[in-house]
Coordinates of C-alpha atoms in Angstrom, one line a residue:
X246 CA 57.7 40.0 -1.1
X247 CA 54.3 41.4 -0.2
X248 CA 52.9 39.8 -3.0
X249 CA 54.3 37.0 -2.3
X250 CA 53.3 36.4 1.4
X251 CA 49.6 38.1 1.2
X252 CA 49.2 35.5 -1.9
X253 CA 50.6 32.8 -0.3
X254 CA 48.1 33.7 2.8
X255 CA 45.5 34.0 0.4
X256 CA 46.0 30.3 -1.5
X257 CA 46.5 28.7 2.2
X258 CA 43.5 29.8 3.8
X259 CA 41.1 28.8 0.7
X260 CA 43.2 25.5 1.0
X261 CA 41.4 25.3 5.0
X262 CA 38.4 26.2 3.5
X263 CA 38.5 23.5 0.8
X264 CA 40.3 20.9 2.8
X265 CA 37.1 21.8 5.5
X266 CA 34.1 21.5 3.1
X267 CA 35.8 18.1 1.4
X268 CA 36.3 16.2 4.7
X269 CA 32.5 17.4 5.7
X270 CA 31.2 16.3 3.0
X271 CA 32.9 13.1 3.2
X272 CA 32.8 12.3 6.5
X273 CA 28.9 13.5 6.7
X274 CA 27.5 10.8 8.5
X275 CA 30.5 10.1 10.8
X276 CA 30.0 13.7 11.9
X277 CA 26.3 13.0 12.6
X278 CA 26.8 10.3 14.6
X279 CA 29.7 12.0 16.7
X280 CA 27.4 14.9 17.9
X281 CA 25.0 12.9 18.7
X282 CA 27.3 10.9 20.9
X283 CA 27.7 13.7 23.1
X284 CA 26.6 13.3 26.7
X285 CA 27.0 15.0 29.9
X286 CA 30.2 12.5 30.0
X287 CA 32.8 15.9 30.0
X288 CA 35.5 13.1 28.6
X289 CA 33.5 11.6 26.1
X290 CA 32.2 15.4 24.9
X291 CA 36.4 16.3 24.7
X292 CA 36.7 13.0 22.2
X293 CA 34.0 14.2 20.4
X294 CA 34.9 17.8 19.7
X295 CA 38.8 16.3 19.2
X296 CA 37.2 14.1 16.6
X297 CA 35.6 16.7 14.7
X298 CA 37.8 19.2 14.9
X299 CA 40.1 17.0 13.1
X300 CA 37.6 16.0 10.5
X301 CA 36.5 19.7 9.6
X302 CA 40.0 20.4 10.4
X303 CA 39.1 24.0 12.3
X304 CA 38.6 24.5 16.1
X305 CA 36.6 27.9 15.3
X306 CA 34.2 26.0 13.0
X307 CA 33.7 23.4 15.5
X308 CA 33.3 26.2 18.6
X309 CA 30.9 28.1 16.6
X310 CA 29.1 25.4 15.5
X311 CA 29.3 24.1 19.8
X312 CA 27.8 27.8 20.2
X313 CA 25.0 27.1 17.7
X314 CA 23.6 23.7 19.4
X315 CA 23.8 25.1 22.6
X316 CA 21.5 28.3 21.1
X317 CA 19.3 25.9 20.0
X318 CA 19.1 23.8 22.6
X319 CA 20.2 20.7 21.2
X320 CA 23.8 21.0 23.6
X321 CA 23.5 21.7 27.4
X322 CA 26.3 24.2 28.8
X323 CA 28.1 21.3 30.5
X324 CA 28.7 19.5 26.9
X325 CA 29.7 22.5 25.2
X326 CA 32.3 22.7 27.5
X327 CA 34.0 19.3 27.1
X328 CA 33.3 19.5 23.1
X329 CA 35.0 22.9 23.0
X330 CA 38.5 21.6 25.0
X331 CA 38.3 18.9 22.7
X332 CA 38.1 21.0 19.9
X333 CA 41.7 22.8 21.4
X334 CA 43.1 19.6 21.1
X335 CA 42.1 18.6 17.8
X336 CA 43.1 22.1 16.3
X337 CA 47.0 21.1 17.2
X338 CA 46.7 18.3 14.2
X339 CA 46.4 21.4 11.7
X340 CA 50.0 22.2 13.4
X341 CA 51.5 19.0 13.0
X342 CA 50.5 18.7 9.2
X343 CA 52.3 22.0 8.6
X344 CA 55.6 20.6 9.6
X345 CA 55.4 17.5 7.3
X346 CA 58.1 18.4 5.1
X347 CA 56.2 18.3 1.8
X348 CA 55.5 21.9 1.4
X349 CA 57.2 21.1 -2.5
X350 CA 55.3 18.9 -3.4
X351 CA 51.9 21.2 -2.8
X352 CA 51.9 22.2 -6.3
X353 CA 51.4 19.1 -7.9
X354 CA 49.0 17.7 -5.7
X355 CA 46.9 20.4 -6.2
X356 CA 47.5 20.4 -9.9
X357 CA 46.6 16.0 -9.6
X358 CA 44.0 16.8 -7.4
X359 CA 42.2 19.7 -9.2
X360 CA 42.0 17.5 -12.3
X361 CA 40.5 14.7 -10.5
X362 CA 37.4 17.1 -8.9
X363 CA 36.8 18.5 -12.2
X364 CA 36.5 15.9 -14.6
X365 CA 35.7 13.1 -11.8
X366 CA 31.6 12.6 -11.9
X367 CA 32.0 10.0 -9.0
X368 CA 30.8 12.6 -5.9
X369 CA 32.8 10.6 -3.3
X370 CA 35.6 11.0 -5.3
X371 CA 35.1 14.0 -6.3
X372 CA 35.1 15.5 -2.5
X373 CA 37.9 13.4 -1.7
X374 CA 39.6 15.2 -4.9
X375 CA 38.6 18.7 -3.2
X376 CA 39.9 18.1 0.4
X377 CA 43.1 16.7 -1.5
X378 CA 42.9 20.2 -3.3
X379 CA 42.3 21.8 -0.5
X380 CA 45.4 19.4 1.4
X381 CA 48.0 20.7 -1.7
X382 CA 46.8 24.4 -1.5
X383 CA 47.8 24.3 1.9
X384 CA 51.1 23.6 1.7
X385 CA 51.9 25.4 -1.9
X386 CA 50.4 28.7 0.4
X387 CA 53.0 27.5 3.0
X388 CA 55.8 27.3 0.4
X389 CA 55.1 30.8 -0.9
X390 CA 54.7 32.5 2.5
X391 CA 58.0 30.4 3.9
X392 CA 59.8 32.2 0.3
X393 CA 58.6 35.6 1.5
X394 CA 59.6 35.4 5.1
X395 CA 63.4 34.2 3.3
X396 CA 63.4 37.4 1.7
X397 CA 62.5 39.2 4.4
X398 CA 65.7 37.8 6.6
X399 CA 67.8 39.3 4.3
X400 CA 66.1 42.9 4.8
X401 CA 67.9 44.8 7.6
X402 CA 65.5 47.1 8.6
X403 CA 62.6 44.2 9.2
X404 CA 65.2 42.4 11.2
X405 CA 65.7 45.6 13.5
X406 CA 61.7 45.4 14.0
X407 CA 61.3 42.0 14.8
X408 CA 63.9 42.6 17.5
X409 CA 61.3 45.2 19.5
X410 CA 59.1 41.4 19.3
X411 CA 61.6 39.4 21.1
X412 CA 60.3 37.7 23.8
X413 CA 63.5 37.3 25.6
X414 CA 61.3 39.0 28.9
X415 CA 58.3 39.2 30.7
X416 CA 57.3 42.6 29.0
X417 CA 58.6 41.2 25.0
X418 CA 56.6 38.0 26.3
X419 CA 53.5 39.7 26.4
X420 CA 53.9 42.0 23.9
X421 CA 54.4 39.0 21.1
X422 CA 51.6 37.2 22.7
X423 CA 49.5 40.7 22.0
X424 CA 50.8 40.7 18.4
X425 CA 50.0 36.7 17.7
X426 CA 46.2 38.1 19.5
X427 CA 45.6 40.8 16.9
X428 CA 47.1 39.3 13.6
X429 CA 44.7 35.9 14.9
X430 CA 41.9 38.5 15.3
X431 CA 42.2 40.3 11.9
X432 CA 42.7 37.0 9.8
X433 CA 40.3 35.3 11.8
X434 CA 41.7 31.9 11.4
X435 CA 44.2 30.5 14.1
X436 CA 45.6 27.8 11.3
X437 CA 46.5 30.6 9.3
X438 CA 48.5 32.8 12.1
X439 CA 50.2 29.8 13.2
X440 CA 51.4 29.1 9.5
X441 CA 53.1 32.5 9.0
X442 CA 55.1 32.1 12.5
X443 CA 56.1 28.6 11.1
X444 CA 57.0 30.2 7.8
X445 CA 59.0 33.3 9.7
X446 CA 60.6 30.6 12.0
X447 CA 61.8 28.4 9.9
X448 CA 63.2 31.1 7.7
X449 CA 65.2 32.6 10.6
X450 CA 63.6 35.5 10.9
X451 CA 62.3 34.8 14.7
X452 CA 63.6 32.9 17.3
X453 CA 61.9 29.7 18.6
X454 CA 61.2 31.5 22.1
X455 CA 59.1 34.8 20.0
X456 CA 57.2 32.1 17.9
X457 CA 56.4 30.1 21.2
X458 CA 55.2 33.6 22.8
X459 CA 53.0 34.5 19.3
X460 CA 51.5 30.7 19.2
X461 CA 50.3 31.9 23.0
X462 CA 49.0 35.1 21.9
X463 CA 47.1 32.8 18.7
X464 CA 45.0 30.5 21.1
X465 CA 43.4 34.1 22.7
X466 CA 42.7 35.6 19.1
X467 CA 41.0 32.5 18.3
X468 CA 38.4 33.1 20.7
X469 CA 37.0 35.9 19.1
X470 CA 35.5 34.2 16.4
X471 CA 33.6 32.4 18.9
X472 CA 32.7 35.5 20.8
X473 CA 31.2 37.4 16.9
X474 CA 29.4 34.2 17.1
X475 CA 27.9 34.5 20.3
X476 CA 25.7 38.0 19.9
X477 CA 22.4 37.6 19.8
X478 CA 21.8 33.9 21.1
X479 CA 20.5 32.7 24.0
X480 CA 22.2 33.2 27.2
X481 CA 23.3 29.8 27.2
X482 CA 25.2 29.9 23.8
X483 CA 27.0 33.1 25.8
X484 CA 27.8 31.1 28.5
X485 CA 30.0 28.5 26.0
X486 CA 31.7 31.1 23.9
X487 CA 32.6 33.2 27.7
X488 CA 34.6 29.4 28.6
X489 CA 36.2 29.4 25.5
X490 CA 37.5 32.4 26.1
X491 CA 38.4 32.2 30.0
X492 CA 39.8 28.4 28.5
X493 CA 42.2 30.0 26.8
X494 CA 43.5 33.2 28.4
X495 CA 43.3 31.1 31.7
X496 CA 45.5 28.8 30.0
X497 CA 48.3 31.6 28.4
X498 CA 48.3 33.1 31.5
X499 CA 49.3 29.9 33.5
X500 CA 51.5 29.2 31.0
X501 CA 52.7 32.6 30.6
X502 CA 54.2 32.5 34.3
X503 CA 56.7 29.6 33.6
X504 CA 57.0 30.4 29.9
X505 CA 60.6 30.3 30.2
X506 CA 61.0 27.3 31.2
X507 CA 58.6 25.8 29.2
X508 CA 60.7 26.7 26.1
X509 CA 63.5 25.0 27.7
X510 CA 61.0 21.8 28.1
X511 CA 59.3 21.5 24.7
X512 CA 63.3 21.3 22.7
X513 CA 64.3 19.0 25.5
X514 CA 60.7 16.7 25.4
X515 CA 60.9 16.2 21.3
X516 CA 64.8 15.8 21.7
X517 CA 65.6 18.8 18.4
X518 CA 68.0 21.4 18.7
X519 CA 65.9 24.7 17.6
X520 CA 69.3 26.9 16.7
X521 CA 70.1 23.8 13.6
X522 CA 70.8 25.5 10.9
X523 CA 70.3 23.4 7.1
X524 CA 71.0 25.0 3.9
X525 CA 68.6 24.5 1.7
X526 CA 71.0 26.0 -1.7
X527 CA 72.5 29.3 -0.3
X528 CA 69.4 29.8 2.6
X529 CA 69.6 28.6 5.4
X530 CA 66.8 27.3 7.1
X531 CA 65.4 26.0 10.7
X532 CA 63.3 22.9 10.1
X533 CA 63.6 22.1 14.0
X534 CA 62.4 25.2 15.0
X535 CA 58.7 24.5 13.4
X536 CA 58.8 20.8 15.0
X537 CA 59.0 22.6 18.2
X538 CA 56.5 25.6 17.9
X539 CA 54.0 22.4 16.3
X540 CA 54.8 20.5 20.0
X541 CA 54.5 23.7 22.0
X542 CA 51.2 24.6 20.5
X543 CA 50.2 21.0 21.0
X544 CA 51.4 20.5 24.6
X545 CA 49.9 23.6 25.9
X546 CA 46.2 22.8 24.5
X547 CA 46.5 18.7 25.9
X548 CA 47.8 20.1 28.9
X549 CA 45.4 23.0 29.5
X550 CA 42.7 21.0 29.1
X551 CA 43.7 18.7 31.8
X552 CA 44.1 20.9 34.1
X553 CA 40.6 22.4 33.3
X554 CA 38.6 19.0 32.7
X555 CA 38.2 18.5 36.4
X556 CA 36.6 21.8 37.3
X557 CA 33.9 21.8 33.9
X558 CA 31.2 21.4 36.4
X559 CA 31.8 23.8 38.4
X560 CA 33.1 26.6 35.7
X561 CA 29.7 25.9 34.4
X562 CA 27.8 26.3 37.5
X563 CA 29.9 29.7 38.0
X564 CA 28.7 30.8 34.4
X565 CA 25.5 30.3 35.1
X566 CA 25.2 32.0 37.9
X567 CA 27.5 34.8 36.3
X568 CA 26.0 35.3 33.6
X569 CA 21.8 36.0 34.6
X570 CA 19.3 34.5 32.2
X571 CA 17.0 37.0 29.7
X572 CA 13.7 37.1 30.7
X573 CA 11.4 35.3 28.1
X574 CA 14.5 34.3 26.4
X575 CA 12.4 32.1 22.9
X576 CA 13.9 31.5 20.2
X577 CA 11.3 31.1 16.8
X578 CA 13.0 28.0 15.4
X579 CA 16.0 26.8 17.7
X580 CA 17.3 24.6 15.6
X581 CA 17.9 26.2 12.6
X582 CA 21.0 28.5 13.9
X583 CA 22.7 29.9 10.9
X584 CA 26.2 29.0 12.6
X585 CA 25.4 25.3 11.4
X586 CA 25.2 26.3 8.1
X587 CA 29.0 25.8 8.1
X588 CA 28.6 22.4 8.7
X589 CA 25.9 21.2 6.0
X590 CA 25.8 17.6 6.6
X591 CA 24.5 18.3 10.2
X592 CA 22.1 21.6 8.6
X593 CA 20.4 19.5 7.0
X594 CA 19.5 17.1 10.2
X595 CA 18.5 20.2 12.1
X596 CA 16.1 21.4 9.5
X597 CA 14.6 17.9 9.2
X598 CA 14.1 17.9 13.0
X599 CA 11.8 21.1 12.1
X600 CA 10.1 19.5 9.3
X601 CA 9.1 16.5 11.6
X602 CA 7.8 19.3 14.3
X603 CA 5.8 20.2 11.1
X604 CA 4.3 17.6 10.9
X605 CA 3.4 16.3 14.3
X606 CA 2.0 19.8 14.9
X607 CA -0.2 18.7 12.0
X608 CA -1.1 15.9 13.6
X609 CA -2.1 17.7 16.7
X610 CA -4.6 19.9 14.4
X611 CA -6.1 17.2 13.3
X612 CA -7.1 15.8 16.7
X613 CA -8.4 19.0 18.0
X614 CA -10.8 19.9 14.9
X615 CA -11.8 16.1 15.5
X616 CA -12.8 17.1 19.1
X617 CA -14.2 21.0 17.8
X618 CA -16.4 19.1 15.4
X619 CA -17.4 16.7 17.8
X620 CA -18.7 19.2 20.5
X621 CA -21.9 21.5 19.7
X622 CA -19.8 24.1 21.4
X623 CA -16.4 23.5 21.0
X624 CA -14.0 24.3 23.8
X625 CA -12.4 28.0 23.3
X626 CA -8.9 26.5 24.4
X627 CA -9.3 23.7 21.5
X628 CA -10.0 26.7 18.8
X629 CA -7.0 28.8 20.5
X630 CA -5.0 26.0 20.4
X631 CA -5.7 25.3 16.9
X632 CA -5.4 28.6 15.4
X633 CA -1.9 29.3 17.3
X634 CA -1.0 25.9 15.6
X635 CA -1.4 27.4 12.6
X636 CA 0.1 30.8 13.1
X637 CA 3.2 28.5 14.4
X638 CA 3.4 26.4 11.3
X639 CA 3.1 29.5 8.7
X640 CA 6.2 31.0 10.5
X641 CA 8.1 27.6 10.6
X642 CA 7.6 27.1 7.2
X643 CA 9.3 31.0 6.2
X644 CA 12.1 29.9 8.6
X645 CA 12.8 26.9 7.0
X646 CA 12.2 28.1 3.8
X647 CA 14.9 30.5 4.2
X648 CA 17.4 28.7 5.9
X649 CA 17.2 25.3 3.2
X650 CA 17.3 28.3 0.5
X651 CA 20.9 29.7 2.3
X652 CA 21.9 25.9 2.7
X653 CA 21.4 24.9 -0.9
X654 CA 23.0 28.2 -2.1
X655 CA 26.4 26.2 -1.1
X656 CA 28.3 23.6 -2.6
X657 CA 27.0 20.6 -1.5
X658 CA 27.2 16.9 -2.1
X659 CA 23.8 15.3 -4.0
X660 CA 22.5 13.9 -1.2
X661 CA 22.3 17.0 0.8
X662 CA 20.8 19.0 -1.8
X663 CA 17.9 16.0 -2.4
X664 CA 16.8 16.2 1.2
X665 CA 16.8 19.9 1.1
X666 CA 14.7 20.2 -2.0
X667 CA 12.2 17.1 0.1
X668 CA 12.0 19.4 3.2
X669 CA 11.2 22.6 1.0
X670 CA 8.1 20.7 -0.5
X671 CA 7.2 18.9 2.9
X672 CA 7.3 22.2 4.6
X673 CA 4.8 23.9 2.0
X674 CA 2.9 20.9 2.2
X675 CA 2.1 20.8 6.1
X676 CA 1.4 24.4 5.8
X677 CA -0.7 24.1 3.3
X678 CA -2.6 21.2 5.5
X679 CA -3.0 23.7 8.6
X680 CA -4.7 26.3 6.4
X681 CA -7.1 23.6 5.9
X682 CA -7.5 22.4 8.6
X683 CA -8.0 26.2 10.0
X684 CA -10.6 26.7 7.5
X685 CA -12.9 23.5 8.8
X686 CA -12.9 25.0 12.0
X687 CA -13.4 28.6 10.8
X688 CA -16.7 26.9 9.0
X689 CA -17.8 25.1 12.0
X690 CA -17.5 28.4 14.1
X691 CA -19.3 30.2 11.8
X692 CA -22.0 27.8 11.9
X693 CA -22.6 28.1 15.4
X694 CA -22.2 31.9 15.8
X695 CA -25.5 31.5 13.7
X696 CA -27.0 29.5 15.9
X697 CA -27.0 26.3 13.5
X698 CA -25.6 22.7 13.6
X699 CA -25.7 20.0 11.9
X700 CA -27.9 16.9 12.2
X701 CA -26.5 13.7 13.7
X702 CA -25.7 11.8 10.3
X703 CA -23.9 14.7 8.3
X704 CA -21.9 15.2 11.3
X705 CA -20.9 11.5 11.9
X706 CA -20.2 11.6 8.3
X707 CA -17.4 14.2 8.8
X708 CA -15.5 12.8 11.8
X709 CA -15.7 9.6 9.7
X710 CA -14.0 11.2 6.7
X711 CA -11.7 13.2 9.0
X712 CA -10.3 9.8 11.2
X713 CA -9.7 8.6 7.6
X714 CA -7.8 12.0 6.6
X715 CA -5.7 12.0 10.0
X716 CA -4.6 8.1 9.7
X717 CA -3.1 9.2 6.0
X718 CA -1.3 12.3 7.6
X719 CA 0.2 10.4 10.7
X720 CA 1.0 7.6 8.7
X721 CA 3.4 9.7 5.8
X722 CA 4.6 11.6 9.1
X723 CA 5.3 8.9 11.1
X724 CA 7.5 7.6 8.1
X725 CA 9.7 10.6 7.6
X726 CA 10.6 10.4 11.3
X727 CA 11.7 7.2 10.5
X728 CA 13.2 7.4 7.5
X729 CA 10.5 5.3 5.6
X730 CA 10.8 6.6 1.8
X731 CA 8.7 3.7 0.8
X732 CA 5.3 5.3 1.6
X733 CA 3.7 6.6 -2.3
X734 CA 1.8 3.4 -3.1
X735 CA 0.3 3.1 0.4
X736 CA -0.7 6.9 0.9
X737 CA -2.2 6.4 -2.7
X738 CA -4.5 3.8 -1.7
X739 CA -5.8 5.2 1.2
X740 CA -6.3 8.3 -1.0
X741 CA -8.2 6.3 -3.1
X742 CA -10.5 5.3 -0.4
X743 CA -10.6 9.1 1.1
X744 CA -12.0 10.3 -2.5
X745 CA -14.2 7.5 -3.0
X746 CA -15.7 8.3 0.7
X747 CA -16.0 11.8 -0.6
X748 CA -17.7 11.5 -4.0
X749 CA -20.0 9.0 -1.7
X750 CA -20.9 11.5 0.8
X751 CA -21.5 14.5 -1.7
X752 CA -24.1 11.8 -3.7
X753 CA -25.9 11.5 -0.2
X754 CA -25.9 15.2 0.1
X755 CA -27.4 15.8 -3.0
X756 CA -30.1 13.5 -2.7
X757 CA -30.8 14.8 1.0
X758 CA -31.3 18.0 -1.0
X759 CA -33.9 16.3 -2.8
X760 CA -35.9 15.1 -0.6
X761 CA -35.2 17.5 2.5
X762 CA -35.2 21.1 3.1
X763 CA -32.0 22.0 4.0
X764 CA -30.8 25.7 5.2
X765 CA -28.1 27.1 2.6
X766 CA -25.6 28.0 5.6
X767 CA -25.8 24.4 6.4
X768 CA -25.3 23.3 3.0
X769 CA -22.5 25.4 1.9
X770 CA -20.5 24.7 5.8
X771 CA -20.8 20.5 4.4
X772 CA -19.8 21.1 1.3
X773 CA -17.6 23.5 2.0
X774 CA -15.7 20.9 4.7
X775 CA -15.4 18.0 2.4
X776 CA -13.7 19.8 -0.6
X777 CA -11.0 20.9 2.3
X778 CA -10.7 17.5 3.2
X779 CA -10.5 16.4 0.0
X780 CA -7.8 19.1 -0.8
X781 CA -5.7 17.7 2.9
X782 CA -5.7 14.4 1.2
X783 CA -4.3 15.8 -2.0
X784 CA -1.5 17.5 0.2
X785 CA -0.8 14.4 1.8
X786 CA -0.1 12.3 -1.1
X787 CA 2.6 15.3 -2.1
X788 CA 4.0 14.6 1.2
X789 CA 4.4 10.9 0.1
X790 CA 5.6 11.7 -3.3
X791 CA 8.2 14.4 -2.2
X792 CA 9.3 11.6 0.6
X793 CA 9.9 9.5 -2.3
X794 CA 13.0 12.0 -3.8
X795 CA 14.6 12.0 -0.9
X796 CA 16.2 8.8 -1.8

């Protein structure tokens, strides 16, 4: 029996966790353009986290994830809120699949399905395969668990201990709602807590009004996931994962005050009698009972968040002044928030944001060395500026790095893991750029510190080569923000000319040598500034090319 019902716990919550990662992979882009539909609209936010919740098919990955935007500033407080009620809402369609009565036929859809994602080399169909898998191992864990919980109705002495859980009072109310809390806490998935009070109810081994009262103490558990994922983010993220949590104790204890009329009200709403009895061989069984703990757990999250959608704005307000900001409260990288790591098809976008910031930063080099090498004495602010670029893109770039290395380290569909391998190369590549363009300036700074400049014509000669360098850069940026792979042939040429301009330019030089005295500082600074440019241009064209796989 223990064997039976741990196993059986075991094979249903790797089913969630396949059924999830299948219906992400699939559904990648629809999830993409659901957060981003996300406004301060607290309605239109409840749709959106409904909506996800049932394509990733958990409220905790959805509510962590929430949490993780919010860290990273991508979600304000107020959204967060209407995306994690939504999120309550959509978690009650996990219930309603659990009743379907098809828990038989688990087996061979995983057995159908498994063979499918294996041998399948079609990746649509291969995912579909896996949340199919996943869709079969949920039910055959159901089956299993539902077999245990049979066995253990025919044990007197478990019998005799559920009957300490009855909640047939206020005091065996709360103490089944503390029960459902901890078992939700220690299994960390609300799905799978809900599944073994369906399999014990069903079997007979509690009564509908106990299972009610556990499903209660569930929606409380739930919240610590979101809580573990709240510690160490920004104060906002805190704020979203503290409303989860008064969400849903607010709600149980609302609830909890007419709880025993409510039990009379969910039978009498989906018109089932939850003391049927059907024999099922020599066991009997309750099938009714887990149709009405699937509409109790449903009704009490629509409802609940009804009550609560009206007052978002002002719970929010409350939270925030509740719950004091941190003083210098940065973040390195917001974005990249490992939390969204459970969601790859929107990782990836967040780490592409951070590759464009890359590159713009870039950008912004480019035009202040233009202005340093324009000035005799360059602006302190413009070299400050400049070298904190730099120390900023070295630590994006080891950020980014090590998130896209977690990412990839999933299983993920092709396309995820082509853009992840793009943004690895395009990271190294604008880093490589901003030492660079560092190293110009450090020569140029050097230069004067010594008291020397260049004449008129070198100088001109530089910015020339430089407004030719920076039109490449922004050009292969510009594309990647949007979504241009078509840029190889056209960064090329205007490599072409960039080389050309600096094989021209190192001819001149030499023959100035020839015919004019020229100090060695001076000479090795020139030099010195077109091989760097030269070497930008090279990294640019990688850019281009590494743009190019992404397809």
């Amino acid at each position: 029996m223990t064997t039976t019902l741990i196993g059986g716990l075991g094979i249903f919550l790797l089913g969630m966790k396949y059924m999830s990662q299948g219906l992400q992979s699939i559904a990648g882009a629809s999830l993409r353009r659901l957060i981003g539909a996300v406004t301060n609209n607290r309605i239109l936010a409840t749709f959106v986290g409904f909506l996800v919740t049932v394509l990733v098919q958990s409220s905790s990955v959805t509510t962590v994830m929430t949490v993780g935007f919010v860290n990273g500033g991508l979600m304000s407080l107020t959204q967060a809120i209407g995306v994690i009620m939504g999120a309550n809402i959509g978690t009650t369609s996990t219930g309603l699949i659990l009743v379907l009565k098809i828990g038989k036929y688990g087996l061979p859809i995983l057995g159908v399905s498994s063979l499918v994602y294996l041998f399948s080399k079609n990746e649509k169909l291969r995912y579909t395969a896996l949340a199919t898998m996943g869709v079969g191992m949920v039910f055959f864990g159901l089956e299993l668990m539902k077999d245990a919980c049979e066995f253990l109705e025919d044990v007197p002495e478990f019998r005799l201990w559920f009957q300490h859980f009855e909640a047939n009072s206020f005091i065996g109310l709360y103490q089944c709602m503390f029960v459902g809390c901890i078992l939700t806490m220690l299994v960390q998935s609300s799905s799978a807590t809900l599944a073994i009070t369906l399999s014990a109810a069903s079997a007979g081994l509690i009564p509908f009004e106990t299972a009610a009262a556990l499903v209660l103490g569930e929606n409380i558990g739930t919240t610590v996931t979101a809580l573990l994922a709240s510690i160490g983010t920004t104060t906002n993220a805190r704020r979203a994962a503290y409303f989860h949590f008064l969400f849903n104790i607010g709600g149980v204890l609302w609830v909890s005050t007419i709880f025993f009329w409510y039990v009379k009200f969910i039978p009498w709403l989906i018109d089932v009698d939850v003391t049927e009895v059907v024999m099922v061989g020599d066991t009997p069984t309750y099938p009714s009972t887990a149709l009405a703990i699937a509409a109790t757990h449903s009704v009490f999250n629509i409802v609940n968040t009804l009550v609560f959608l009206p007052f978002a704005g002002k719970i929010a307000t409350l939270l925030t002044r509740v719950v004091k900001d941190k003083p210098q409260e940065i973040a390195h990288l917001k974005s990249l928030d490992i939390r969204i790591l459970e969601t790859p098809a929107l990782a990836i976008n967040q780490s592409r944001a951070e590759v464009i910031k890359m590159g713009v930063i870039c950008d912004e080099m480019a035009h202040i060395l233009y202005r340093i090498l324009s000035q005799k004495t360059p602006d302190p602010q413009d070299v400050e500026k400049l070298f904190q670029h730099e120390e900023a893109l070295d630590q994006m770039q080891d950020e980014i790095t090590s998130y896209i290395t977690h990412l990839l380290a999933m299983d993920l569909t092709q396309d995820v893991i082509s853009k992840g391998r793009c943004q690895l190369r395009m990271a190294d590549e604008y880093e490589s750029i901003s030492d660079y363009l560092q190293r110009i300036a450090k020569f140029r700074l050097k230069l004067n510190k010594q008291g020397r400049v260049f004449d008129d014509p070198h100088n001109n000669s530089l910015l020339d080569l430089l407004t030719m360098v920076e039109k490449q850069l922004n050009h292969v940026t510009t594309a990647y923000q949007h979504s241009h792979t078509d840029v190889v042939s056209a960064t090329i040429r205007s490599g072409t000319e960039i080389k050309h301009k600096v094989k021209t330019l190192q001819r001149e030089h030499l023959d100035y040598l020839s015919a004019e005295k020229v100090d060695p500082y001076i000479n090795v600074s020139y030099t010195s500034t077109l091989n760097a440019l030269r070497r930008v241009r090279d990294h640019v064209i990688n850019l281009a090319e590494a743009l190019a796989g992404e397809k």
